C-alpha positions as CSV (number, residue, x, y, z in Angstrom):
1,X,92.1,-1.2,65.7
2,X,93.4,-2.4,69.1
3,X,93.2,-0.3,72.2
4,X,96.2,-0.3,74.5
5,X,95.5,0.1,78.2
6,X,97.3,3.0,79.8
7,X,98.3,2.2,83.4
8,X,98.8,5.9,84.2
9,X,95.0,6.3,83.8
10,X,94.6,4.6,87.2
11,X,97.4,6.6,88.8
12,X,99.8,4.9,91.1
13,X,97.4,1.9,91.5
14,X,97.7,1.1,87.8
15,X,101.5,1.4,87.7
16,X,102.0,-0.8,90.8
17,X,99.5,-3.4,89.6
18,X,101.1,-3.6,86.2
19,X,104.5,-4.1,87.9
20,X,103.0,-6.8,90.1
21,X,101.6,-8.7,87.2
22,X,104.8,-8.4,85.3
23,X,106.8,-9.7,88.3
24,X,104.4,-12.6,88.8
25,X,104.9,-13.6,85.2
26,X,108.7,-13.3,85.5
27,X,109.0,-15.5,88.6
28,X,106.3,-17.9,87.5
29,X,104.0,-17.2,90.4
30,X,100.7,-19.1,90.4
31,X,98.7,-16.4,92.2
32,X,98.6,-12.7,92.8
33,X,96.9,-12.0,96.2
34,X,95.2,-8.6,96.4
35,X,93.7,-7.6,99.7
36,X,90.9,-5.1,98.9
37,X,88.0,-3.2,100.5
38,X,86.3,-2.1,97.3
39,X,87.7,-4.6,94.7
40,X,89.3,-1.8,92.6
41,X,92.9,-3.1,92.8
42,X,91.8,-6.7,91.9
43,X,89.8,-5.4,88.9
44,X,92.9,-3.4,87.7
45,X,95.1,-6.5,88.0
46,X,92.5,-8.6,86.1
47,X,92.5,-6.0,83.4
48,X,96.1,-7.0,82.5
49,X,95.1,-10.7,82.1
50,X,98.1,-12.1,84.0
51,X,98.9,-15.9,83.7
52,X,98.7,-16.0,87.5
53,X,95.4,-16.3,89.2
54,X,94.2,-13.0,90.9
55,X,93.0,-13.8,94.4
56,X,91.0,-10.9,95.9
57,X,90.6,-11.0,99.6
58,X,87.7,-8.8,100.7
59,X,85.7,-8.4,103.9
60,X,82.1,-7.9,102.6
61,X,79.6,-10.0,100.7
62,X,78.8,-7.1,98.3
63,X,82.4,-6.8,97.2
64,X,82.9,-10.6,96.9
65,X,79.7,-10.9,94.8
66,X,80.9,-8.1,92.4
67,X,84.3,-9.6,92.1
68,X,82.8,-13.1,91.3
69,X,81.6,-11.6,88.0
70,X,85.1,-10.4,86.9
71,X,87.2,-12.5,84.6
72,X,90.2,-14.1,86.2
73,X,89.4,-13.1,89.9
74,X,88.9,-15.6,92.7
75,X,87.2,-13.8,95.6
76,X,88.0,-15.0,99.1
77,X,86.4,-13.8,102.4
78,X,88.6,-12.0,104.8
79,X,87.7,-11.9,108.5
80,X,87.8,-8.4,109.8
81,X,90.6,-7.7,112.3
82,X,89.4,-6.0,115.5
83,X,90.7,-2.5,116.1
C-alpha cells in the first residue's frame, strides 16, 4: 500500500512548497533555492522529490550538517546580514 503525503499536514509551508515544486517542474527550473534558518522548508521541498535540485541556504554549521544528510538537498552557507 502506498502512502500519499498530505501537504496540509505541514500547514501553509507544505502547500506553498508543493506549489513551488510544481511550478519548478512546469517551467523547467534547474534549482529551487530555499533560504532557511532551521532547514524545515528545504526538508519539506525534498519530500516531494522535485526534478529540480533543492538548494538550502542556511547561516549555521549545525543546520548545514543536518541538511547534508537529506536526499536531494544541496546546503550552502549564507553570511549573516548585520542588523
